[in-house]
């Protein structure tokens, strides 16, 4: 039998891949807990939780069991005009841990659609109120997904060149630092005099795709408070940060100014089935609630609120709130802190950062995001049985909450060795 990785080449086109430069795909045969196994049986610690999704570990029976039962009861049904128990229960459970001002939830299929819906909510909110606000505000290096609206607000547009002429109107501000916050606030205050800003979309505290860049809550708080006082809707993109990664259920809990709209996906369904969710306040919802049909939010995806995805999300929510998972999160935070103390003054390390279970370090070497040196670094980790995906010169860890100390040590050892090799 021909290897999977060779059969793959015939018909498949992979995401974020220039196939001419990077033709080889590794075939993963199975996964369990924090481990991935390739078709040769070699195991890898999934150091990034398969893009921040499988935080409770792969193929976790606690998630699988209820989903297997649900799929024999109700697999899929239209969510327009119908409802079902998994969606209703999910809304009831999720509302208990969301910031208290979040009251309504709108389902979609993935992180990009969750932000797309958030953007549309913000724009139509003002439209419905007869206010001419058609510009969005976003952070310079934010990432919010790959559909058009999401791409437009994403500042990381290195690969968005062919589409830029078709983007919605977006203005950008840098992420806050102790140094620039006063000038950001001064500029925003001036900008708000002619207020056509509909909403501000932001990844609170950690910008994932920007290579786990972190900013402090204090500066963000000031920006949010200023914008909120001018009626600019706050759209928190917690697709990456949500569900425990920052050490709290949501990064927004580190802030006292709460978002009007929140976008969730990734760990929402524990990596089992894709789903997106956009939540909002009663106030936002009421701007759409009307005798006029056209004031409704006419957005809908075929698989909206798929019962299996909702069931996975419910089981994931339960797991998140168990003592065991919360303790695991605290353990990982401590291991990272100890590792950080050891390597932060290493001559090859430019700087390090950590929030919750998210840990990142920048190497003192210039590297292209997907360049040669970066690819060699990636290969080094895979050779050592560790799946890490360096972004340029940033190495980051976002391993599942169920990662054991031995498995985490394998990640740390591979990083230590990498520091000797670069
Ligand atoms: C991954 C991500 C998205 C996009 O989610 P997809 O499911 O990949 O479409 C949006 N926002 C943030 C912050 C993300 O990390």
XYZ file of C-alpha atoms and ligand atoms in Angstrom:
437
model
C 0.000 0.000 0.000
C 1.291 3.436 -0.949
C 1.912 5.693 2.037
C -0.867 8.115 2.977
C 1.504 11.042 2.647
C 2.137 10.063 -1.001
C -1.537 9.436 -1.835
C -2.260 12.835 -0.299
C -0.273 14.622 -3.004
C -2.573 13.529 -5.815
C -5.702 15.519 -4.986
C -5.313 17.450 -1.766
C -4.688 21.149 -1.247
C -3.745 22.043 2.336
C -4.383 25.244 4.297
C -1.666 27.884 4.696
C 0.620 25.836 2.470
C 2.754 26.668 -0.548
C 2.847 23.166 -1.962
C 5.810 23.766 -4.252
C 8.053 24.640 -1.316
C 6.456 22.342 1.233
C 5.195 19.181 -0.491
C 5.388 16.695 2.398
C 2.442 16.161 4.753
C 2.836 13.924 7.760
C 0.022 11.398 8.097
C -1.398 11.175 11.606
C -3.067 7.838 12.200
C -4.521 8.325 15.664
C -4.420 10.476 18.786
C -4.985 9.960 22.471
C -4.721 12.443 25.324
C -1.837 14.800 24.615
C -0.302 12.468 22.030
C -0.468 12.216 18.251
C 0.751 9.081 16.420
C 1.909 9.112 12.809
C 1.402 6.282 10.303
C 4.744 4.783 11.303
C 3.636 4.706 14.954
C 5.975 7.512 16.098
C 4.379 9.601 18.848
C 4.394 13.373 19.288
C 3.270 15.498 22.209
C 0.649 17.859 20.772
C 2.283 21.020 22.140
C -0.298 23.359 20.590
C -3.468 21.337 21.276
C -4.026 21.020 17.510
C -4.485 24.772 17.100
C -5.843 25.369 20.604
C -8.821 23.036 20.249
C -8.173 19.691 21.999
C -7.403 21.155 25.419
C -8.967 18.217 27.296
C -6.887 15.767 25.290
C -7.646 13.928 22.076
C -10.427 11.335 21.949
C -11.413 12.032 25.534
C -14.138 9.481 26.421
C -15.887 12.092 28.579
C -16.559 14.064 25.366
C -16.962 11.094 23.030
C -19.548 9.154 25.044
C -22.364 11.725 25.155
C -21.723 12.615 21.504
C -22.015 8.947 20.474
C -25.303 8.757 22.346
C -26.569 12.023 20.901
C -25.823 10.984 17.326
C -28.217 8.098 17.671
C -30.998 10.345 18.967
C -30.800 13.493 16.850
C -27.962 14.033 14.398
C -28.822 17.265 12.633
C -31.815 19.512 12.185
C -32.442 22.974 10.790
C -32.028 25.600 13.536
C -34.221 28.171 11.837
C -37.735 27.569 13.132
C -36.576 24.575 15.210
C -34.685 24.126 18.435
C -33.314 21.166 20.393
C -32.149 20.125 23.815
C -28.351 20.232 23.266
C -28.519 23.853 22.068
C -30.868 24.944 24.849
C -28.825 23.218 27.533
C -25.587 24.615 26.135
C -27.004 28.133 26.286
C -28.097 27.587 29.896
C -24.730 26.214 30.971
C -22.545 28.626 29.042
C -24.415 31.660 30.327
C -23.326 30.707 33.844
C -19.643 31.236 33.077
C -19.781 34.012 30.482
C -19.317 37.616 31.605
C -22.697 38.436 33.185
C -23.661 41.009 30.565
C -23.683 38.346 27.811
C -27.287 37.234 27.323
C -27.857 35.942 23.776
C -26.001 33.446 21.614
C -25.810 33.008 17.874
C -24.348 29.788 16.484
C -22.146 29.314 13.437
C -19.486 26.895 12.231
C -15.993 28.071 13.140
C -13.905 30.923 14.480
C -13.991 32.992 11.301
C -17.771 32.813 11.076
C -18.019 33.663 14.786
C -16.090 36.896 14.188
C -17.869 37.492 10.885
C -21.179 37.392 12.767
C -19.720 39.663 15.460
C -18.728 42.185 12.806
C -22.134 42.022 11.144
C -23.862 42.448 14.515
C -21.791 45.558 15.218
C -22.464 47.092 11.808
C -26.162 46.272 11.703
C -26.702 47.373 15.303
C -25.945 50.960 14.282
C -27.677 50.594 10.911
C -30.871 49.461 12.646
C -30.642 52.452 14.946
C -30.267 54.757 11.953
C -26.726 55.791 12.900
C -24.165 56.131 10.171
C -21.297 54.164 11.621
C -19.520 52.055 9.039
C -15.882 51.864 10.159
C -14.370 49.187 12.352
C -11.422 49.568 14.645
C -8.903 46.765 15.219
C -5.426 46.102 16.544
C -2.496 46.286 14.147
C -1.421 42.667 14.401
C -4.771 41.108 15.236
C -5.999 37.927 13.625
C -9.698 37.186 13.354
C -10.011 34.567 10.620
C -9.922 34.060 6.876
C -13.379 34.960 5.572
C -13.766 38.446 4.081
C -14.983 40.390 7.071
C -12.580 38.568 9.366
C -9.713 39.102 6.926
C -10.527 42.788 6.687
C -10.158 43.360 10.402
C -7.063 41.140 10.647
C -3.919 43.240 10.693
C -1.698 40.290 9.937
C -2.311 40.684 6.252
C 0.960 39.353 4.835
C -0.969 36.870 2.771
C -4.100 38.951 2.141
C -2.656 41.022 -0.725
C -4.954 39.788 -3.528
C -8.074 40.664 -1.534
C -7.267 44.006 0.044
C -9.213 46.009 -2.523
C -12.395 44.284 -1.378
C -12.064 44.806 2.350
C -14.524 46.625 4.590
C -13.242 49.878 6.065
C -10.975 49.321 9.055
C -8.710 51.589 11.074
C -5.962 50.229 13.270
C -4.357 51.053 16.562
C -1.255 49.468 18.107
C -1.644 47.210 21.130
C -1.202 49.206 24.335
C 2.086 49.391 26.199
C 3.036 51.521 29.202
C 4.800 53.837 26.748
C 2.219 54.308 23.987
C -1.064 54.205 25.909
C -1.317 57.956 26.424
C -0.774 58.698 22.777
C -3.268 55.978 21.747
C -5.894 57.513 24.032
C -5.157 61.021 22.791
C -5.484 59.959 19.157
C -8.653 57.988 19.807
C -10.225 60.920 21.644
C -9.546 63.086 18.605
C -10.804 60.394 16.240
C -14.022 59.982 18.214
C -15.033 63.604 17.570
C -16.227 62.454 14.168
C -17.691 59.259 15.400
C -18.403 56.782 12.623
C -16.800 53.870 14.439
C -19.219 50.949 14.687
C -17.139 48.530 16.693
C -13.715 47.583 17.985
C -12.622 43.985 17.521
C -9.762 42.739 19.679
C -8.133 39.586 20.968
C -8.033 40.359 24.676
C -4.531 40.138 26.236
C -3.068 37.532 23.886
C -2.802 37.794 20.093
C -2.499 34.186 19.027
C -1.588 34.302 15.346
C 0.690 37.294 15.940
C 2.870 34.715 17.739
C 1.290 34.853 21.180
C 2.009 38.545 21.613
C 0.717 39.736 24.980
C -0.374 43.159 26.152
C -1.287 44.310 29.610
C -4.827 44.522 30.896
C -4.376 48.047 32.226
C -3.859 49.676 28.819
C -6.570 47.613 27.154
C -8.955 48.559 29.942
C -8.462 52.267 29.211
C -9.029 51.802 25.486
C -12.178 49.747 26.059
C -13.601 52.209 28.564
C -13.022 55.169 26.244
C -14.582 53.432 23.241
C -17.519 52.150 25.251
C -18.310 55.637 26.527
C -18.629 56.678 22.864
C -20.992 53.877 21.913
C -18.424 51.884 19.951
C -19.402 48.222 20.343
C -16.664 46.077 21.875
C -16.217 42.779 20.064
C -13.955 40.446 22.048
C -12.515 37.720 19.853
C -11.930 34.965 22.405
C -11.751 32.219 19.790
C -8.220 31.406 20.959
C -8.188 32.753 24.539
C -11.496 31.228 25.637
C -12.085 28.267 27.950
C -9.281 28.386 30.464
C -6.166 29.085 28.424
C -5.340 32.357 30.160
C -5.890 30.826 33.604
C -9.436 32.185 33.761
C -12.397 30.898 31.756
C -12.181 33.965 29.488
C -9.478 36.601 29.055
C -12.197 39.260 29.388
C -12.405 38.338 33.079
C -9.087 40.152 33.593
C -10.841 43.370 32.545
C -13.609 45.318 34.185
C -15.019 46.778 30.973
C -16.928 43.885 29.475
C -17.436 43.275 25.754
C -20.777 43.868 24.021
C -20.136 40.919 21.734
C -17.953 37.832 22.208
C -16.686 35.380 19.603
C -15.975 31.779 20.613
C -14.825 28.625 18.864
C -11.761 26.320 18.971
C -11.815 24.785 22.499
C -15.580 25.405 22.656
C -16.160 21.889 21.304
C -12.930 20.367 22.647
C -11.621 19.784 19.138
C -14.218 17.168 18.292
C -16.604 18.958 15.941
C -16.276 22.483 14.528
C -18.587 25.149 15.901
C -18.591 28.891 16.387
C -20.596 31.002 18.758
C -21.170 34.736 18.916
C -22.685 36.007 22.137
C -24.000 39.482 22.878
C -25.719 41.667 25.419
C -29.444 42.150 25.705
C -28.914 45.675 24.389
C -27.327 44.489 21.156
C -30.037 41.876 20.712
C -32.813 44.428 21.244
C -31.529 46.535 18.322
C -32.515 43.617 16.073
C -35.791 42.798 17.842
C -38.501 44.523 15.849
C -41.788 44.270 13.987
C -39.760 44.770 10.847
C -38.440 41.503 9.412
C -35.462 43.251 7.811
C -34.138 44.362 11.187
C -33.368 40.752 12.082
C -29.920 39.232 11.642
C -30.240 37.437 8.334
C -27.217 35.277 8.639
C -27.322 31.499 8.881
C -25.196 28.460 8.180
C -26.538 25.051 7.266
C -24.985 23.318 10.264
C -25.948 26.028 12.750
C -26.138 24.612 16.301
C -25.490 21.069 15.135
C -26.710 18.845 18.010
C -23.487 16.816 18.096
C -21.330 19.928 18.295
C -23.543 21.339 21.051
C -23.257 18.049 22.950
C -19.469 18.104 22.646
C -19.471 21.707 23.888
C -21.634 20.780 26.873
C -19.310 17.953 27.900
C -16.315 20.257 27.400
C -17.897 22.916 29.620
C -18.435 20.345 32.349
C -14.845 19.183 32.107
C -13.515 22.726 32.211
C -15.202 23.273 35.543
C -13.987 20.072 37.181
C -11.503 20.357 40.000
C -9.180 18.057 38.116
C -8.909 20.226 34.998
C -8.618 23.405 37.063
C -5.809 21.801 39.037
C -4.090 20.652 35.837
C -4.236 24.225 34.566
C -2.608 25.486 37.774
C 0.092 22.794 37.521
C 0.951 23.714 33.949
C 1.152 27.378 34.939
C 3.707 26.458 37.625
C 5.754 24.195 35.346
C 5.914 26.971 32.738
C 6.978 29.499 35.358
C 9.769 27.219 36.571
C 10.911 26.560 32.999
C 10.799 30.279 32.302
C 12.992 31.062 35.304
C 15.529 28.631 33.954
C 15.735 29.825 30.340
C 14.730 33.480 30.270
C 18.314 34.688 30.604
C 19.686 32.168 28.102
C 21.884 34.071 25.607
C 19.742 32.880 22.661
C 16.471 34.024 24.239
C 15.405 37.592 23.455
C 12.325 37.565 25.689
C 9.670 35.325 27.173
C 6.023 35.748 28.145
C 3.312 33.728 29.838
C -0.356 34.021 30.614
C -2.097 30.979 32.019
C -1.040 27.875 30.113
C 0.163 29.968 27.175
C 3.956 30.254 27.124
C 6.081 31.898 24.428
C 9.702 32.824 23.880
C 11.378 34.811 21.119
C 14.756 33.654 19.861
C 17.502 36.202 19.333
C 17.542 35.282 15.656
C 15.719 36.909 12.759
C 13.457 34.433 10.979
C 10.763 34.604 8.353
C 7.357 33.424 9.523
C 7.496 30.273 7.414
C 11.130 30.561 6.252
C 13.927 28.017 6.060
C 15.348 28.341 9.554
C 11.848 28.223 11.030
C 11.141 25.031 9.073
C 14.355 23.463 10.392
C 13.287 24.347 13.899
C 9.900 22.729 13.256
C 11.657 19.602 11.981
C 13.910 19.512 15.038
C 10.858 19.442 17.321
C 9.140 16.736 15.282
C 12.313 14.627 15.342
C 12.239 14.920 19.129
C 8.607 13.779 19.259
C 7.151 17.191 19.957
C 4.606 19.030 17.818
C 5.343 22.730 18.184
C 4.703 25.215 15.415
C 7.173 28.079 15.684
C 5.933 31.349 14.190
C 8.988 33.179 12.856
C 11.411 33.325 15.755
C 8.711 32.661 18.357
C 8.406 29.258 19.970
C 5.197 28.841 21.923
C 3.532 26.134 23.975
C -0.213 25.694 24.371
C -0.397 22.041 25.307
C -3.601 20.255 26.402
C -4.588 20.629 30.060
C -4.149 16.854 30.412
C -0.471 16.916 29.412
C 1.569 15.005 32.013
C 4.751 16.363 33.572
C 6.806 13.806 31.633
C 5.215 14.893 28.373
C 5.732 18.574 29.192
C 9.362 17.822 30.056
C 9.766 16.353 26.603
C 8.612 19.719 25.210
C 10.968 21.654 27.509
C 13.904 19.363 26.627
C 13.284 19.834 22.918
C 13.278 23.627 23.434
C 16.469 23.501 25.536
C 18.155 21.550 22.768
C 16.819 23.933 20.123
C 18.459 26.810 22.004
C 21.794 25.022 21.682
C 21.248 24.378 17.976
C 20.141 27.783 16.642
C -8.240 30.724 14.948
C -8.787 32.052 15.186
C -9.839 32.561 14.405
C -10.389 31.824 13.221
O -10.948 30.603 13.561
P -11.139 29.471 12.457
O -11.917 28.405 13.133
O -9.756 29.040 12.080
O -11.855 30.075 11.305
C -10.367 33.790 14.736
N -9.888 34.494 15.770
C -8.869 34.052 16.539
C -8.396 34.870 17.678
C -8.283 32.816 16.266
O -7.265 32.380 17.019
